[in-house]
Short mmCIF file of C-alpha atoms and ligand atoms in Angstrom, two decimals:
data_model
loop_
_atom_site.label_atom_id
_atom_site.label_comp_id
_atom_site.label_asym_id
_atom_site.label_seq_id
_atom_site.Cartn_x
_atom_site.Cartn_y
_atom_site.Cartn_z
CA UNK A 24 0.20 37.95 -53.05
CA UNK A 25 -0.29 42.01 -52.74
CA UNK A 26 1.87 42.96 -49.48
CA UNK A 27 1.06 46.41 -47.71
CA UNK A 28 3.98 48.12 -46.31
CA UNK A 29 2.88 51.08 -44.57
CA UNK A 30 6.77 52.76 -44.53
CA UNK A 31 9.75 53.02 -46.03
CA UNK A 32 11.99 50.17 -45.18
CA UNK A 33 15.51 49.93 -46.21
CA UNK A 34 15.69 49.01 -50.21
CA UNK A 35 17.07 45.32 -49.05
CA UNK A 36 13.70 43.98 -48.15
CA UNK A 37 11.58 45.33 -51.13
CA UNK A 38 13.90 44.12 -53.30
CA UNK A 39 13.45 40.64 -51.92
CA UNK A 40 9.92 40.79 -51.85
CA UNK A 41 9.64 41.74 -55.56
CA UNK A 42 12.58 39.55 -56.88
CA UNK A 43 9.84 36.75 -55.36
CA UNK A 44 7.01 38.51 -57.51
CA UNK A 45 5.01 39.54 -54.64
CA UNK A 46 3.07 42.79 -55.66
CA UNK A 47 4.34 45.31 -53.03
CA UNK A 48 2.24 48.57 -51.92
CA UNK A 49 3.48 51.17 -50.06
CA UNK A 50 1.39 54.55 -49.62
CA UNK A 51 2.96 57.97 -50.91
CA UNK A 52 2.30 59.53 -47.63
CA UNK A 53 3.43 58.02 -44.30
CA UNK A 54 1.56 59.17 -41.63
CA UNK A 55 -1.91 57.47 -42.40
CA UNK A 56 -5.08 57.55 -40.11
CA UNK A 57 -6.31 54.92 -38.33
CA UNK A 58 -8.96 55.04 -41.35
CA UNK A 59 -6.58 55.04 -43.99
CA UNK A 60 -3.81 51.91 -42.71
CA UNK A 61 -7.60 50.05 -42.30
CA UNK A 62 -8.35 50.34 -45.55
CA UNK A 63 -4.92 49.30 -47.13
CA UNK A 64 -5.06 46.43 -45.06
CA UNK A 65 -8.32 44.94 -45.69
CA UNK A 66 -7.55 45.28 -50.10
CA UNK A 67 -3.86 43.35 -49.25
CA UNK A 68 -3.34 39.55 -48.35
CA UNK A 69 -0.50 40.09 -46.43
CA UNK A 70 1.10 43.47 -44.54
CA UNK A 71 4.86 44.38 -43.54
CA UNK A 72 4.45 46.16 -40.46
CA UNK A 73 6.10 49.26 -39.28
CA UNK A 74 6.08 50.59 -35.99
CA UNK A 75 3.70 50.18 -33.08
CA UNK A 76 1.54 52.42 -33.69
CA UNK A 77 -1.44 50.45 -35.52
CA UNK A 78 -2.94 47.57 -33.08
CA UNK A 79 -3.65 44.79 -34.42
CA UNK A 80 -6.20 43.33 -31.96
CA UNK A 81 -9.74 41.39 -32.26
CA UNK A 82 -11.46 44.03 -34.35
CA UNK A 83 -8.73 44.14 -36.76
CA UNK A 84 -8.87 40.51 -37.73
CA UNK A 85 -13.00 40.61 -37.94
CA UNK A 86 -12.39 43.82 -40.12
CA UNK A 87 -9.29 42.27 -42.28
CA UNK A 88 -10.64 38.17 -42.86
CA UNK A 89 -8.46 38.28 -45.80
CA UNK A 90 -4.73 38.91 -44.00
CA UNK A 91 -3.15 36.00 -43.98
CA UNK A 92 0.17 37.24 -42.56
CA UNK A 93 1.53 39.85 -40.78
CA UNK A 94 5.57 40.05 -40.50
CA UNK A 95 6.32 42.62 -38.26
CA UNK A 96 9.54 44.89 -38.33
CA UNK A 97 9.86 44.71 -34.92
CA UNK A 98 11.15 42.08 -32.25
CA UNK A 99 8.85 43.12 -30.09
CA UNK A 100 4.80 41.95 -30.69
CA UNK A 101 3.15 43.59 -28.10
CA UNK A 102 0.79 45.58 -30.31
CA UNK A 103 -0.50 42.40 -31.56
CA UNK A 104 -3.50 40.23 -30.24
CA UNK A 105 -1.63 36.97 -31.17
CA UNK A 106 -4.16 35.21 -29.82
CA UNK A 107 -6.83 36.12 -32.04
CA UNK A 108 -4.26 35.95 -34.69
CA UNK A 109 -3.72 32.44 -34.20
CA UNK A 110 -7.42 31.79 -34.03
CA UNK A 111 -7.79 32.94 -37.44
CA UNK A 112 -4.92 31.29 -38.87
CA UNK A 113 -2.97 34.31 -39.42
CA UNK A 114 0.89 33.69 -38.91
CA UNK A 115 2.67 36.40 -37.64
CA UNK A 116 6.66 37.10 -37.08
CA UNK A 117 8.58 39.33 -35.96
CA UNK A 118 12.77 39.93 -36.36
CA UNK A 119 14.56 38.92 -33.10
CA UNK A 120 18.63 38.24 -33.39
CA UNK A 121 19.29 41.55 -35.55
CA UNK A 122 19.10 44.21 -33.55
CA UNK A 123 20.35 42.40 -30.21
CA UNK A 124 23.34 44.25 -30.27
CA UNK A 125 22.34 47.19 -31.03
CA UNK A 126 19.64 47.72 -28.37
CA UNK A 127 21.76 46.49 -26.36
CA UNK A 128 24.32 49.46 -27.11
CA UNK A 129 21.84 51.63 -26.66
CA UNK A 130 20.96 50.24 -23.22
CA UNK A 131 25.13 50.46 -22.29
CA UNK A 132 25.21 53.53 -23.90
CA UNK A 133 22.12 55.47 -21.24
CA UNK A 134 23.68 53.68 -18.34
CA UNK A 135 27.38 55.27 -18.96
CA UNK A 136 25.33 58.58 -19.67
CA UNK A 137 23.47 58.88 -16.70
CA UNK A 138 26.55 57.27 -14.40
CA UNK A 139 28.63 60.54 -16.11
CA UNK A 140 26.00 62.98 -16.11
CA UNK A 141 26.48 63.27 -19.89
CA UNK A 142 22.78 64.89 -20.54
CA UNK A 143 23.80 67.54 -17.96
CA UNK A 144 26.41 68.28 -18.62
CA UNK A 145 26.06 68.62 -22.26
CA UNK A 146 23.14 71.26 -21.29
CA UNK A 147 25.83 73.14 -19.75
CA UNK A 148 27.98 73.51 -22.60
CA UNK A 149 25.08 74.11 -24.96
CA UNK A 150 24.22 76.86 -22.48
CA UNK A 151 27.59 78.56 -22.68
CA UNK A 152 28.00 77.33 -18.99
CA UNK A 153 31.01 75.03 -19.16
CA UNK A 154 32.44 76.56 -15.86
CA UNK A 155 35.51 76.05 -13.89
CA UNK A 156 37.24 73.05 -13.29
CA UNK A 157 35.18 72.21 -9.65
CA UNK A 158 36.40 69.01 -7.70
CA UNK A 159 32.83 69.43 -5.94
CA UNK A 160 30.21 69.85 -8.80
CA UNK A 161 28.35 66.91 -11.10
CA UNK A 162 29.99 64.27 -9.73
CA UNK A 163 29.12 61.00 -11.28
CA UNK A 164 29.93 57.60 -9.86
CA UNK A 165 31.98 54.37 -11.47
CA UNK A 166 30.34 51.61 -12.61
CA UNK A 167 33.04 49.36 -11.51
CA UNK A 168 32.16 46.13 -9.84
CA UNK A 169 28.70 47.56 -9.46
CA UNK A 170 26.31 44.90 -9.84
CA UNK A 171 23.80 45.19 -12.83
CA UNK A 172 20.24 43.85 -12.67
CA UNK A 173 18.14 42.46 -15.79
CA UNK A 174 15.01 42.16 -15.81
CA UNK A 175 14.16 39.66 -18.66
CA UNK A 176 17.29 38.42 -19.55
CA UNK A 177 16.72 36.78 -23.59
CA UNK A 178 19.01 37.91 -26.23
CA UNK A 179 19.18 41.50 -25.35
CA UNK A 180 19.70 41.23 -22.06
CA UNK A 181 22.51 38.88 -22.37
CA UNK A 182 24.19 41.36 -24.97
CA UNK A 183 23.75 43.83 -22.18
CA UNK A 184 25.07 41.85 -19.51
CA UNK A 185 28.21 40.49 -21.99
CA UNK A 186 28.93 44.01 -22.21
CA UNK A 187 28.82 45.15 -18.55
CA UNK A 188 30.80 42.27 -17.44
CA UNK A 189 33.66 42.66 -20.27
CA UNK A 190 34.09 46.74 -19.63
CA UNK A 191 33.02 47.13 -15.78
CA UNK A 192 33.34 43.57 -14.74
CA UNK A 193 29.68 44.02 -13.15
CA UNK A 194 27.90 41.30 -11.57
CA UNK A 195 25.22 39.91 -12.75
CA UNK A 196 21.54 39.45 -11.42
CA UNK A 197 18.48 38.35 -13.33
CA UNK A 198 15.01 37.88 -13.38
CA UNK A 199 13.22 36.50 -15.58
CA UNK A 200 10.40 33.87 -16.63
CA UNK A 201 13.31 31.01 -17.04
CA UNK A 202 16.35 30.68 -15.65
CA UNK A 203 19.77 31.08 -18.93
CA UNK A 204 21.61 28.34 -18.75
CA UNK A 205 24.26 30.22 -20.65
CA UNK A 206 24.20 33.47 -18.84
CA UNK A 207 24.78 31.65 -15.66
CA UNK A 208 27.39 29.22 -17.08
CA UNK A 209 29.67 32.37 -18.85
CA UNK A 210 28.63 35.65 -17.43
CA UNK A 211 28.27 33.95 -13.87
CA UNK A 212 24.87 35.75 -13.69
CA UNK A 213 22.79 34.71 -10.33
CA UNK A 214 19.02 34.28 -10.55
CA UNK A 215 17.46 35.93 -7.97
CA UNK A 216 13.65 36.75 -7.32
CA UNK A 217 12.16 39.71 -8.33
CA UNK A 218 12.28 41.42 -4.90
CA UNK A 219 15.99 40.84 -4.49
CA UNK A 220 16.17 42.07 -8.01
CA UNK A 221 15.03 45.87 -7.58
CA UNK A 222 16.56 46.02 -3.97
CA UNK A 223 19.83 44.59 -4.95
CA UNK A 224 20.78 46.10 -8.67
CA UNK A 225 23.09 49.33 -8.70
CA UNK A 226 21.64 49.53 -12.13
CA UNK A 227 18.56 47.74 -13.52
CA UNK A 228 17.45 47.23 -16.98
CA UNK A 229 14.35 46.55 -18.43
CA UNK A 230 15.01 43.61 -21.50
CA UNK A 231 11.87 41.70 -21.34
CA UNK A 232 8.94 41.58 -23.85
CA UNK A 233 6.18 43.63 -22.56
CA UNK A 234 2.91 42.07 -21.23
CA UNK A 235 -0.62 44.38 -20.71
CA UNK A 236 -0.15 42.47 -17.27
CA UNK A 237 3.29 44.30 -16.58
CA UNK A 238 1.74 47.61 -16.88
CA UNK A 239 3.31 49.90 -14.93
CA UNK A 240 4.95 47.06 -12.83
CA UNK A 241 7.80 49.36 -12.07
CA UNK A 242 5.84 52.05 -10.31
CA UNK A 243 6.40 53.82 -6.48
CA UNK A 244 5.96 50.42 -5.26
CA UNK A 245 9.25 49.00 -6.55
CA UNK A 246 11.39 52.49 -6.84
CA UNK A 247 10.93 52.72 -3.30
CA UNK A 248 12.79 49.63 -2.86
CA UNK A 249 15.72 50.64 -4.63
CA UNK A 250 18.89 51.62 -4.01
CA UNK A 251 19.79 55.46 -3.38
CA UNK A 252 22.42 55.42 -5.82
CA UNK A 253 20.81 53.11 -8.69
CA UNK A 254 20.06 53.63 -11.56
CA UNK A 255 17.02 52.77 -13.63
CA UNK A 256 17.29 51.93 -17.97
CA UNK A 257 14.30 51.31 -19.31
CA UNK A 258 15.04 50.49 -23.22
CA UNK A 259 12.30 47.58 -24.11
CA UNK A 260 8.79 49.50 -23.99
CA UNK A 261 7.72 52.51 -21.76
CA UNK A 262 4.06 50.50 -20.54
CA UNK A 263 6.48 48.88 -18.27
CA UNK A 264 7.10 52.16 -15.82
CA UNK A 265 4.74 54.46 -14.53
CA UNK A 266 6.29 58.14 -15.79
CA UNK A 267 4.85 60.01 -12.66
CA UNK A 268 6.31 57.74 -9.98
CA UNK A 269 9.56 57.66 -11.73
CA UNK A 270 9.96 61.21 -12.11
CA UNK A 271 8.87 61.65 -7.93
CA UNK A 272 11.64 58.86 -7.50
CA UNK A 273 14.27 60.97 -9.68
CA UNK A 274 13.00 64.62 -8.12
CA UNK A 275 12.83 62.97 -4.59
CA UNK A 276 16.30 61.29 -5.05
CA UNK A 277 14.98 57.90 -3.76
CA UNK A 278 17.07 56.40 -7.17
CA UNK A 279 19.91 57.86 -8.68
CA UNK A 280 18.86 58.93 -12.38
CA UNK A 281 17.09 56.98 -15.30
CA UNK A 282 17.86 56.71 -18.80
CA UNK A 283 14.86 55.91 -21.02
CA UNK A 284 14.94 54.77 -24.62
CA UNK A 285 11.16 54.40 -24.62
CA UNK A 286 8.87 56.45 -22.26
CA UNK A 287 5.37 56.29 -20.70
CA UNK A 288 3.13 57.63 -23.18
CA UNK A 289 5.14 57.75 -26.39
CA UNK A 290 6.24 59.50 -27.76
CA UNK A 291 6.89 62.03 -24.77
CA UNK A 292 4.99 65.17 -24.41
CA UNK A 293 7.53 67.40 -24.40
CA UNK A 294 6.25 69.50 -21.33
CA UNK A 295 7.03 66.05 -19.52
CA UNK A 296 8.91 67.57 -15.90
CA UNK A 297 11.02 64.69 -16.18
CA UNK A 298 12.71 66.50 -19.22
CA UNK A 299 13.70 68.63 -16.68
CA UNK A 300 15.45 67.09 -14.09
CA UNK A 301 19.22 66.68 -14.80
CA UNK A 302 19.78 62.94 -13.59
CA UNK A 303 18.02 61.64 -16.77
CA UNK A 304 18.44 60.83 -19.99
CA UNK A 305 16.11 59.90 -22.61
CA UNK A 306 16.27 58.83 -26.14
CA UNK A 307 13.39 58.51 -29.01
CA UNK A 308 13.42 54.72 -29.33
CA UNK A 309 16.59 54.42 -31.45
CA UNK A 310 17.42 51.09 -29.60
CA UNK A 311 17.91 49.35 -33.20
CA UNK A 312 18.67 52.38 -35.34
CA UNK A 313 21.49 51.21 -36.80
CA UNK A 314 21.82 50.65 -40.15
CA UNK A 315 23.11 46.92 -40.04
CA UNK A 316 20.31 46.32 -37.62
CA UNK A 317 17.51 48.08 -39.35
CA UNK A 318 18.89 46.26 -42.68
CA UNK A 319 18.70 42.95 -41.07
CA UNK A 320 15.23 43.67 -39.91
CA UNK A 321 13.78 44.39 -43.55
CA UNK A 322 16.09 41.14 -44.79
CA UNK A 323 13.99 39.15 -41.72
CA UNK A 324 10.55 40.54 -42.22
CA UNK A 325 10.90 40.01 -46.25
CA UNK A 326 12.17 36.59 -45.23
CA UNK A 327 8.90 35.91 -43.15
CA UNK A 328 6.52 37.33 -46.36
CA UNK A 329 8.06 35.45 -49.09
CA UNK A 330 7.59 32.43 -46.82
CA UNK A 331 4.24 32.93 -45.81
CA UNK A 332 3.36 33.29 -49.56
CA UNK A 333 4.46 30.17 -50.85
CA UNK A 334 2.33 28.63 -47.76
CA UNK A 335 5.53 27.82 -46.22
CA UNK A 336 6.67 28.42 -42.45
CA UNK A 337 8.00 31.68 -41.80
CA UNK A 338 11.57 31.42 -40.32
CA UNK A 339 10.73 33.17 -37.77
CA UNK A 340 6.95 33.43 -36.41
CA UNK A 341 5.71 34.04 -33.12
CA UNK A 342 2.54 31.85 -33.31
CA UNK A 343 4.28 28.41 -35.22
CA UNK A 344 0.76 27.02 -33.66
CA UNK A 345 -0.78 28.46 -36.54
CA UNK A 346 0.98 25.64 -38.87
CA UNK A 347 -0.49 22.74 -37.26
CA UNK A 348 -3.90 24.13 -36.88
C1 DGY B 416 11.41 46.42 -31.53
O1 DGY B 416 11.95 45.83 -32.47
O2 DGY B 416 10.53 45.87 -30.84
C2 DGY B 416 11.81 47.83 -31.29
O3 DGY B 416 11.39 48.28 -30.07
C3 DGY B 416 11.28 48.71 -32.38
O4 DGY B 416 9.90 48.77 -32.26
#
């Protein structure tokens, strides 16, 4: 089988794929066209997948009838039509588990920052402006006993909520499409609807896996409804705000301050205003930049290949229809 990886993953996962004498391609240059990544894919059987940027919708699969699996290094799967993958008998995984905690970190990590006015105050010092001590000025708030709202609470979310409970003993609310058993039974996490959810949260996280019919969902509509003093973390993709009405929320102080590992388009331009207020904080999707994550991912999505070439089931695949087609 001739694989197609179209970037440099850690060593771990080519290794794997050519220890199982899978004929592994990946292009001298990274940053292919649209053109180029097209053409790669239709003279491969099977591609590793990097990054988001390359859809793989209907066209794709009338253009590449030869893929017969695509293991993404991702968890998430939102650039893929899985769908029409499934149609075509094209198995498709992804690398959930891995990089749980570390998104998760990140997610922890942009709430403290924007609670402590870290970004600003960091500006400061760059600026030479470190100032007197001044009982008055950047004030930021305690998260203690604050209560923390997830929206899509899976395996990230519950890392995130583990966290918050064990360092700020925050209460938990959740929304989500079903309601965790285990969340509710150790983290004493309430459901509650979505309403309750964005008027109720001090802070309120995005964990969910994105659907084109949450586009935007968290727009004026919902920032209205939230607290004065909340704060908004978006770390699972940026589709799900709208970047204008969260910057009028921010500038307007109807919420708090936001702290975005992934932003609405991405990446950022970087004439975006809301680099310029000073109650936000974001980050260039780093959520599972760590090198234990990023080294299970390749381990996961060489895992998924080496299956899918021996006709087996990959170990983990978001379409396991495709196997009893
Ligand atoms: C994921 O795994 O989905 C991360 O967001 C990286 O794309």
């Amino acid at each position: 089988m001739k694989v197609f990886v179209n970037k440099r993953i850690p060593e771990i996962g080519i290794h794997m794929l050519e220890d199982a004498g899978l004929e592994v391609f990946i292009p001298e240059h990274e940053n292919l066209s649209h053109e180029e990544w097209l053409n790669y894919c239709k003279s491969h059987d099977a591609i590793l997948s990097v990054g988001g940027g390359f859809k793989f919708d209907a066209d794709f699969f009338i253009e590449c009838p030869n893929i017969k699996a695509i293991a993404l290094y991702s968890v998430g799967f939102d650039h893929v039509d899985v769908h029409e993958a499934t149609q075509k008998n094209v198995a498709v995984g992804n690398t959930p588990d891995v990089l749980s905690k570390a998104t998760s970190d990140v997610a922890f990590l942009l709430m403290q920052s924007v609670a402590r006015r870290a970004s600003y105050n960091f500006e400061k010092v760059k600026s030479g402006n470190w100032g007197d001590f001044d009982p008055l000025h950047a004030l930021g708030q305690e998260l203690y006993g604050k209560t923390l709202g997830i929206f899509g609470l899976g395996r990230i979310g519950f890392e995130m909520a583990k966290k918050s409970k064990a360092a700020f003993d925050m209460d938990i609310i959740y929304h989500n499409r079903h309601q965790n058993e285990e969340a509710e039974k150790n983290l004493n996490a309430k459901y509650v609807s979505f309403e309750e959810l964005i008027s109720q949260s001090d802070v309120l996280s995005i964990h969910a896996n994105f659907k084109p019919e949450q586009n935007e969902l968290f727009n004026s509509s919902v920032f209205d409804k939230m607290k004065k003093n909340s704060i908004f973390i978006n770390t699972a993709r940026g589709g799900f705000h709208n970047q204008k009405d969260l910057y009028d929320a921010l500038a307007e102080h109807k919420i708090w301050g936001a702290g975005l590992d992934v932003t609405n388009p991405e990446p950022i331009f970087k004439e975006d205003p809301i680099l310029e207020l000073s109650n936000v904080c974001v980050l260039p999707h780093i959520g599972s930049a760590t090198e234990e994550a990023r080294n299970g991912m390749a381990k996961m999505a060489a895992e998924n290949i080496i299956a899918a070439s021996k006709g087996e089931k990959m170990p983990n695949c978001v379409n396991p229809e495709v196997y009893t087609n």
